[in-house]
Coordinates of C-alpha atoms in Angstrom, one line a residue:
M1440 CA 118.4 134.5 194.8
K1441 CA 121.4 135.7 196.7
L1442 CA 123.1 135.2 192.8
K1443 CA 120.7 137.4 191.8
T1444 CA 120.7 140.0 194.3
T1445 CA 125.0 139.8 193.8
S1446 CA 124.4 140.6 190.1
L1447 CA 121.7 143.3 190.3
L1448 CA 124.3 145.4 192.6
I1449 CA 127.1 144.8 190.3
A1450 CA 124.9 145.8 187.3
G1451 CA 123.9 149.0 189.4
T1452 CA 127.8 149.8 190.6
L1453 CA 128.4 150.0 187.1
F1454 CA 125.8 151.7 186.0
G1455 CA 126.5 154.6 188.2
A1456 CA 130.2 154.6 187.9
A1457 CA 129.5 154.8 184.3
M1458 CA 127.1 157.8 184.8
M1459 CA 130.4 159.6 186.7
P1460 CA 133.5 161.4 185.2
A1461 CA 136.1 158.6 184.2
H1462 CA 138.7 159.5 187.2
A1463 CA 135.5 160.1 189.9
N1464 CA 133.8 156.7 188.3
N1465 CA 137.0 154.7 189.1
E1466 CA 137.6 155.8 192.4
A1467 CA 134.1 155.7 193.3
M1468 CA 133.7 152.1 192.1
I1469 CA 136.3 150.8 193.7
D1470 CA 135.0 152.1 197.1
L1471 CA 131.9 150.8 196.9
L1472 CA 133.1 147.8 196.1
K1473 CA 135.1 147.3 199.0
V1474 CA 131.3 147.9 200.7
L1475 CA 130.3 145.2 199.4
R1476 CA 133.4 143.1 200.0
D1477 CA 133.2 143.9 203.6
K1478 CA 130.0 143.1 203.9
G1479 CA 129.8 139.6 202.0
T1480 CA 127.4 140.9 199.3
I1481 CA 130.0 139.7 196.6
S1482 CA 132.9 137.5 196.9
A1483 CA 136.5 137.9 197.1
D1484 CA 136.9 137.0 193.7
D1485 CA 134.1 139.0 192.5
Y1486 CA 135.8 141.9 194.2
N1487 CA 138.9 141.2 192.4
M1488 CA 138.0 141.3 189.2
L1489 CA 135.7 144.2 188.9
K1490 CA 138.7 146.3 190.5
N1491 CA 141.4 144.8 187.8
A1492 CA 138.0 145.6 185.1
A1493 CA 137.8 149.2 186.7
A1494 CA 141.8 149.7 186.6
A1495 CA 141.5 148.5 182.9
D1496 CA 138.8 150.7 182.2
K1497 CA 140.5 153.4 183.7
E1498 CA 144.1 153.1 181.2
M1499 CA 141.9 153.2 178.7
A1500 CA 139.9 156.2 179.3
E1501 CA 143.7 157.8 180.0
A1502 CA 144.6 156.4 176.8
S1503 CA 141.5 157.8 175.2
K1504 CA 142.0 161.1 176.7
A1505 CA 145.4 161.4 175.4
E1506 CA 144.6 160.6 171.9
I1507 CA 142.0 162.9 171.6
K1508 CA 144.1 165.6 173.0
E1509 CA 146.4 165.2 170.7
E1510 CA 144.2 165.1 167.4
A1511 CA 143.4 168.3 169.1
V1512 CA 146.4 169.5 168.9
A1513 CA 147.4 168.1 165.4
A1514 CA 144.3 169.8 164.0
A1515 CA 144.7 173.1 165.7
K1516 CA 148.5 173.3 164.4
A1517 CA 147.2 172.5 161.1
D1518 CA 145.1 175.6 160.6
M1519 CA 148.2 177.8 162.1
P1520 CA 150.6 179.5 160.2
V1521 CA 154.2 178.8 160.9
I1522 CA 156.3 181.8 162.2
T1523 CA 160.0 181.9 161.7
T1524 CA 162.3 184.4 164.1
K1525 CA 165.5 183.2 162.7
G1526 CA 167.5 186.5 161.9
K1527 CA 163.7 187.6 160.9
I1528 CA 160.2 187.7 161.5
K1529 CA 158.1 185.7 158.8
I1530 CA 154.8 184.6 158.5
E1531 CA 153.8 181.6 156.0
D1532 CA 151.0 178.7 155.9
R1533 CA 152.4 175.4 156.3
E1534 CA 151.5 175.1 152.4
G1535 CA 154.0 177.9 151.5
N1536 CA 151.5 179.1 149.3
W1537 CA 151.5 182.9 150.7
S1538 CA 153.8 184.5 153.2
F1539 CA 154.3 187.8 154.8
Q1540 CA 157.5 189.8 156.5
P1541 CA 158.1 192.9 158.0
I1542 CA 161.3 194.2 157.1
G1543 CA 163.6 197.7 158.3
R1544 CA 166.4 199.0 159.2
V1545 CA 168.3 201.6 161.2
M1546 CA 171.5 203.2 160.6
W1547 CA 172.8 206.2 162.8
D1548 CA 176.1 207.8 162.1
A1549 CA 179.0 209.5 164.0
I1550 CA 180.9 211.4 161.7
D1551 CA 184.0 213.7 162.2
T1552 CA 185.7 215.0 158.8
D1553 CA 188.5 217.4 157.8
A1554 CA 188.2 218.9 154.4
D1555 CA 191.9 220.0 154.6
T1556 CA 191.1 223.8 153.4
N1557 CA 191.7 227.1 154.3
N1558 CA 188.3 227.7 155.5
S1559 CA 187.0 225.6 158.8
D1560 CA 183.4 226.2 157.8
D1561 CA 184.2 223.1 155.4
D1562 CA 184.8 221.2 158.5
V1563 CA 181.9 219.0 159.1
E1564 CA 181.4 216.7 162.5
G1565 CA 178.0 215.4 163.9
T1566 CA 175.2 212.7 164.0
E1567 CA 173.1 211.4 161.2
L1568 CA 170.3 209.2 161.0
R1569 CA 171.2 208.0 157.8
R1570 CA 168.3 205.4 157.3
A1571 CA 165.2 204.5 159.3
R1572 CA 163.3 202.1 156.9
L1573 CA 159.9 200.5 157.3
G1574 CA 157.9 198.0 155.3
F1575 CA 157.2 194.7 153.9
S1576 CA 157.0 191.9 151.6
G1577 CA 155.9 188.9 150.7
S1578 CA 154.2 186.4 148.6
I1579 CA 151.0 184.9 147.4
Y1580 CA 151.2 181.6 145.2
D1581 CA 153.6 182.5 142.5
W1582 CA 153.1 186.3 142.8
G1583 CA 155.1 188.1 145.3
Y1584 CA 155.0 192.3 147.0
K1585 CA 157.2 194.6 148.7
F1586 CA 156.9 197.7 150.0
E1587 CA 159.5 199.9 151.8
A1588 CA 159.8 203.4 152.7
D1589 CA 162.8 205.6 154.3
F1590 CA 162.1 208.2 156.9
A1591 CA 165.5 209.0 158.1
G1592 CA 164.7 212.8 156.4
G1593 CA 162.3 213.4 158.2
S1594 CA 159.3 212.4 155.2
A1595 CA 158.7 209.0 153.6
S1596 CA 160.7 208.4 150.9
I1597 CA 159.7 206.0 148.6
K1598 CA 162.4 202.8 148.4
D1599 CA 160.8 199.6 146.9
A1600 CA 157.4 199.6 145.7
Y1601 CA 156.3 196.4 143.5
V1602 CA 154.4 193.4 142.4
S1603 CA 156.0 190.6 141.2
Y1604 CA 155.5 186.9 139.2
G1605 CA 158.1 184.2 139.2
N1606 CA 157.9 180.6 138.8
K1607 CA 160.6 178.0 136.7
F1608 CA 160.8 176.9 133.3
S1609 CA 160.3 173.0 133.1
N1610 CA 164.7 172.7 132.9
G1611 CA 164.9 174.6 135.8
V1612 CA 165.4 178.3 134.6
R1613 CA 164.0 180.6 137.0
Y1614 CA 162.0 183.4 135.0
G1615 CA 160.9 186.6 136.8
V1616 CA 159.0 190.1 136.6
K1617 CA 158.4 193.2 138.5
L1618 CA 156.1 196.0 138.3
G1619 CA 156.6 199.0 140.2
Q1620 CA 159.7 200.7 141.4
S1621 CA 162.8 198.3 142.3
H1622 CA 166.1 198.2 141.3
I1623 CA 167.2 198.7 137.9
P1624 CA 169.6 195.9 136.4
F1625 CA 173.0 198.1 136.5
G1626 CA 175.8 198.2 138.6
L1627 CA 177.5 195.7 140.9
N1628 CA 177.8 198.2 144.1
T1629 CA 174.5 199.9 144.0
K1630 CA 172.9 196.9 143.9
I1631 CA 174.0 195.3 147.0
S1632 CA 172.0 196.6 150.3
S1633 CA 173.6 199.0 152.5
K1634 CA 173.0 196.4 155.2
Y1635 CA 175.6 194.2 153.8
M1636 CA 178.4 196.4 152.2
S1637 CA 181.6 196.4 153.7
F1638 CA 182.0 200.1 154.1
M1639 CA 179.4 202.5 155.3
D1640 CA 179.5 204.6 152.0
R1641 CA 179.2 203.2 148.1
P1642 CA 182.3 204.1 145.8
L1643 CA 181.4 207.9 144.5
F1644 CA 179.9 206.8 141.6
A1645 CA 177.5 204.1 142.6
D1646 CA 174.0 204.8 143.7
T1647 CA 173.9 208.1 141.7
D1648 CA 172.5 209.4 138.4
W1649 CA 175.9 207.6 136.7
S1650 CA 174.8 204.1 137.9
P1651 CA 171.5 204.8 139.3
A1652 CA 170.0 202.7 141.9
R1653 CA 165.8 202.7 142.1
Q1654 CA 163.7 203.6 139.2
S1655 CA 160.0 202.8 138.3
G1656 CA 158.8 200.9 135.8
V1657 CA 159.4 196.7 134.5
V1658 CA 162.1 194.4 135.3
T1659 CA 162.4 191.3 133.9
A1660 CA 165.0 188.3 134.7
L1661 CA 166.2 185.3 134.2
A1662 CA 168.5 182.9 136.0
A1663 CA 169.8 179.4 136.6
D1664 CA 168.3 177.5 139.4
D1665 CA 171.7 177.4 141.3
Y1666 CA 172.5 180.9 139.8
R1667 CA 175.9 180.4 138.3
W1668 CA 174.3 183.0 135.6
T1669 CA 172.0 185.4 135.3
F1670 CA 170.4 188.0 133.1
S1671 CA 167.7 190.9 133.7
A1672 CA 167.0 193.9 131.5
G1673 CA 164.8 196.9 132.8
L1674 CA 162.4 199.6 131.0
T1675 CA 161.9 202.5 133.5
N1676 CA 161.1 206.2 133.3
G1677 CA 162.8 207.5 136.6
G1678 CA 161.9 207.3 140.2
L1679 CA 158.6 208.1 142.1
S1680 CA 158.2 210.5 143.7
G1681 CA 154.5 211.6 145.3
G1682 CA 153.6 208.3 143.6
K1683 CA 154.1 209.1 140.3
T1684 CA 157.7 209.3 138.3
T1685 CA 159.4 212.0 138.1
D1686 CA 161.1 211.9 134.4
N1687 CA 160.1 211.8 130.9
G1688 CA 162.5 209.7 129.4
S1689 CA 163.1 206.4 129.5
T1690 CA 165.9 204.2 131.1
F1691 CA 166.6 201.0 129.5
A1692 CA 169.2 198.8 131.3
A1693 CA 170.4 195.2 131.2
R1694 CA 173.1 193.5 133.2
A1695 CA 174.2 190.0 133.2
S1696 CA 176.6 187.7 135.7
F1697 CA 178.3 184.8 134.8
V1698 CA 180.4 181.9 137.9
P1699 CA 183.2 180.5 135.7
Y1700 CA 184.4 178.7 139.0
M1701 CA 182.5 177.3 142.2
A1702 CA 183.7 174.9 144.5
S1703 CA 181.4 176.1 147.0
K1704 CA 179.3 179.4 148.0
T1705 CA 182.2 180.2 150.2
Q1706 CA 185.0 179.0 146.8
L1707 CA 183.9 180.7 144.1
I1708 CA 184.8 183.8 141.0
Q1709 CA 181.9 185.9 139.6
V1710 CA 182.0 188.3 136.8
G1711 CA 179.6 190.7 135.4
A1712 CA 178.8 193.1 132.8
G1713 CA 175.7 196.0 132.5
Y1714 CA 174.3 198.7 130.1
L1715 CA 172.2 201.5 130.5
T1716 CA 171.1 203.9 128.0
R1717 CA 168.6 207.1 128.7
G1718 CA 166.6 209.0 126.7
G1719 CA 167.2 213.2 126.9
G1720 CA 165.1 216.3 127.5
D1721 CA 165.1 215.9 131.1
G1722 CA 168.5 217.4 132.2
F1723 CA 171.2 215.7 133.9
G1724 CA 172.8 216.8 137.5
D1725 CA 174.6 215.6 139.8
N1726 CA 177.4 216.2 142.5
Q1727 CA 179.5 214.2 144.7
R1728 CA 180.4 214.1 148.2
L1729 CA 184.2 212.9 148.8
V1730 CA 184.5 211.5 152.2
S1731 CA 181.2 211.5 154.1
H1732 CA 177.4 211.8 153.6
I1733 CA 177.3 215.1 155.0
D1734 CA 180.1 216.9 153.6
G1735 CA 179.2 220.3 152.5
N1736 CA 181.8 220.5 149.9
K1737 CA 180.7 218.3 146.5
P1738 CA 183.7 219.1 143.9
L1739 CA 182.7 216.1 141.8
D1740 CA 179.9 218.0 139.4
L1741 CA 178.1 217.9 136.3
T1742 CA 175.1 220.0 135.7
I1743 CA 173.6 219.6 132.0
A1744 CA 170.5 222.1 131.0
A1745 CA 167.2 219.9 129.9
A1746 CA 167.6 221.6 126.4
D1747 CA 171.1 220.2 126.1
D1748 CA 170.2 216.9 127.0
D1749 CA 170.4 214.5 124.1
G1750 CA 170.7 211.5 126.4
S1751 CA 173.4 209.3 127.9
D1752 CA 174.8 205.6 127.3
A1753 CA 177.2 203.9 130.2
F1754 CA 178.2 200.5 130.7
T1755 CA 180.0 198.7 134.1
V1756 CA 182.1 195.6 133.7
D1757 CA 182.5 193.8 137.5
A1758 CA 184.2 190.8 139.2
M1759 CA 183.7 188.9 142.8
A1760 CA 185.7 186.6 144.2
I1761 CA 185.2 184.7 147.6
F1762 CA 187.5 182.3 149.0
G1763 CA 186.5 181.5 152.6
S1764 CA 187.3 184.5 155.0
F1765 CA 188.9 186.6 152.4
H1766 CA 186.9 188.5 149.6
A1767 CA 187.5 190.7 147.0
M1768 CA 185.3 193.1 144.6
A1769 CA 186.1 195.2 141.3
E1770 CA 184.0 197.4 139.5
Y1771 CA 184.6 199.7 136.7
L1772 CA 182.0 202.2 135.2
D1773 CA 182.2 204.7 131.7
Y1774 CA 179.3 207.0 131.3
T1775 CA 178.5 208.9 128.1
N1776 CA 176.2 212.1 128.5
D1777 CA 175.3 213.4 125.0
T1778 CA 175.0 216.9 124.8
T1779 CA 174.6 219.7 122.4
G1780 CA 178.0 220.7 122.7
G1781 CA 179.5 217.4 122.6
D1782 CA 180.1 214.3 124.6
I1783 CA 181.1 214.3 128.2
D1784 CA 182.4 211.2 129.8
T1785 CA 182.7 210.5 133.5
T1786 CA 184.6 207.0 134.6
G1787 CA 184.9 205.4 137.7
Y1788 CA 186.2 202.7 139.4
A1789 CA 186.3 200.7 142.7
V1790 CA 188.7 197.7 144.4
E1791 CA 188.4 196.2 147.6
A1792 CA 189.3 193.3 149.4
G1793 CA 188.4 192.2 153.2
Y1794 CA 188.7 189.6 155.8
F1795 CA 186.9 187.7 158.4
L1796 CA 188.9 187.3 161.3
T1797 CA 187.0 184.7 163.0
G1798 CA 186.3 182.4 160.7
E1799 CA 183.2 183.9 158.7
S1800 CA 182.5 184.0 155.1
L1801 CA 181.5 186.8 152.6
K1802 CA 177.5 185.4 151.9
W1803 CA 177.2 185.1 148.5
K1804 CA 173.2 185.2 147.2
K1805 CA 171.5 185.3 143.8
G1806 CA 174.8 186.9 142.3
Y1807 CA 175.0 189.3 145.0
T1808 CA 176.1 189.5 148.8
S1809 CA 174.1 189.2 151.6
G1810 CA 174.2 189.0 155.5
I1811 CA 176.2 186.8 157.8
A1812 CA 175.7 185.0 161.0
P1813 CA 178.6 185.1 163.3
K1814 CA 180.1 181.9 163.7
S1815 CA 181.0 182.3 168.2
K1816 CA 178.8 183.8 170.7
Y1817 CA 181.1 186.7 170.8
G1818 CA 180.5 188.5 167.5
A1819 CA 182.1 188.2 164.2
W1820 CA 185.3 190.7 163.3
Q1821 CA 186.2 191.9 159.6
I1822 CA 188.5 193.6 158.0
A1823 CA 188.4 196.3 154.8
A1824 CA 190.0 198.3 152.5
R1825 CA 189.3 200.2 149.3
F1826 CA 190.7 202.2 146.5
E1827 CA 188.6 204.1 144.1
N1828 CA 188.7 206.8 141.4
M1829 CA 186.2 209.0 139.7
E1830 CA 186.8 211.2 136.9
I1831 CA 184.7 213.7 135.0
D1832 CA 185.9 214.9 131.5
E1833 CA 184.5 218.1 131.0
T1834 CA 186.4 220.3 128.6
G1835 CA 188.4 222.9 130.9
L1836 CA 186.5 221.5 133.8
E1837 CA 187.9 218.1 134.4
D1838 CA 187.1 217.1 138.2
E1839 CA 188.7 213.9 139.4
A1840 CA 189.3 212.1 142.9
D1841 CA 191.6 208.9 144.3
K1842 CA 190.6 208.2 147.7
F1843 CA 191.1 204.8 149.9
S1844 CA 189.3 203.8 152.6
L1845 CA 189.7 201.2 155.5
G1846 CA 187.3 199.5 157.9
I1847 CA 186.5 197.4 160.9
N1848 CA 182.8 196.0 160.8
Y1849 CA 181.9 193.9 164.3
Y1850 CA 178.8 191.6 163.8
P1851 CA 177.6 191.2 167.5
T1852 CA 174.4 189.2 166.0
Q1853 CA 173.4 188.1 162.5
N1854 CA 171.0 191.4 162.4
T1855 CA 173.5 193.8 164.3
R1856 CA 176.7 195.8 163.1
L1857 CA 178.6 198.4 164.3
M1858 CA 181.3 200.1 161.6
L1859 CA 184.3 202.3 161.7
N1860 CA 185.5 203.7 158.6
Y1861 CA 187.9 206.1 157.9
D1862 CA 188.1 208.0 154.5
K1863 CA 190.8 209.8 152.8
V1864 CA 191.5 211.5 149.3
T1865 CA 194.9 211.3 148.0
D1866 CA 193.9 213.6 145.2
L1867 CA 192.1 216.3 144.1
T1868 CA 191.1 218.3 140.7
V1869 CA 188.4 220.3 140.5
N1870 CA 187.3 222.5 137.1
G1871 CA 190.8 221.7 136.0
V1872 CA 192.6 222.7 138.7
S1873 CA 195.2 220.5 140.9
S1874 CA 194.0 220.8 144.4
D1875 CA 196.5 220.2 147.4
A1876 CA 193.5 219.6 149.4
E1877 CA 192.8 216.2 151.1
A1878 CA 190.0 215.5 152.8
S1879 CA 189.4 213.1 155.3
A1880 CA 186.7 211.3 157.8
L1881 CA 186.7 209.1 160.8
K1882 CA 182.9 207.5 160.2
F1883 CA 181.2 205.4 162.8
R1884 CA 177.8 203.5 162.4
A1885 CA 175.4 201.5 164.2
Q1886 CA 172.9 199.6 162.4
A1887 CA 170.1 197.0 163.0
Y1888 CA 167.8 195.4 160.4
W1889 CA 164.9 192.8 160.3

């Protein structure tokens, strides 16, 4: 009878404990078993057996709870996107099927120029918000997209706005196409992003009508898997303004690059060449400042009326070398305007060299330069020098300028930079007459990008 009663008590105890939460379950069971043991209802051996069983149940319950929690966390993570914050903010799914990245840049300049003329009004000093861009880019499977606008001028100016498609052939060769407004494939200095230039301003001929940057149309590209060779071609119709193109004539441009020597991405030599031809009938007009973006004087000037514009042809050749902390870059442009009164030839070249005092190397990416990451928490320091020339050979009205630039760049972090430039014109001819004016400028920039 006692054995039967004991069995019933034990069974009741187990049943009651099973109805309670795991932690309370084990604590209550052990307390109850102690009471039964102390009253002699169960023996000491039964008490020890049941106590050990309760402890084992507790361990199993805790292990099961941890496993369930781990599985729940893994399941939740499997549905969450991956967010990258190293140098940029990028959101993408875990399979790499889509991505979204906010992009932008801010560049604030302070400039003091000396026109070296008898008119003090030609001297300009002040500050400028040179660039203030916001946009986004990303991909959906093999399709890509990008939109970026510049608000620095007080109103939005469209920069990149395109949809793209890209993939690889079976032999590893990359191919792609862009539909919309993007960089046309012509010119090295024009194509290198303002985020990564060694100087605050591009050479005199770059990012002008002589070497245009962005236009709206179709651009196709081929490249080796490691970008040791690239080829791209585009058919465009001027830039977007108010959502539509501003020119009637078409522009065809093509560029190729080749890396004859590459020991690594910090030990290489690259050469490139580009060709451009533009239809007539739209007219041609461009004038270039000498030493800063806020110069009021623009002596390098060429204007062709639409009725006299029969189109134009141009070519560039360029070279770039990176050897550790040292880099050198050179580009030559020849642009010929066909007019009813004869050809007008414009030439320009620029040669630059730079060196990182703190051991970094200019980053080579897909045939162009990209950003650098400082090796030290104290940032990176770079020095650079450039000499350039531009000449407009218009009969009886020749314009020509020689200029050198010196620069010191400090990179506090991967995405920020402080720049100090000194530009000086050493020789100037305006409308066929030699000028004694040797304009100069001291320029400072603070920039950030993401």
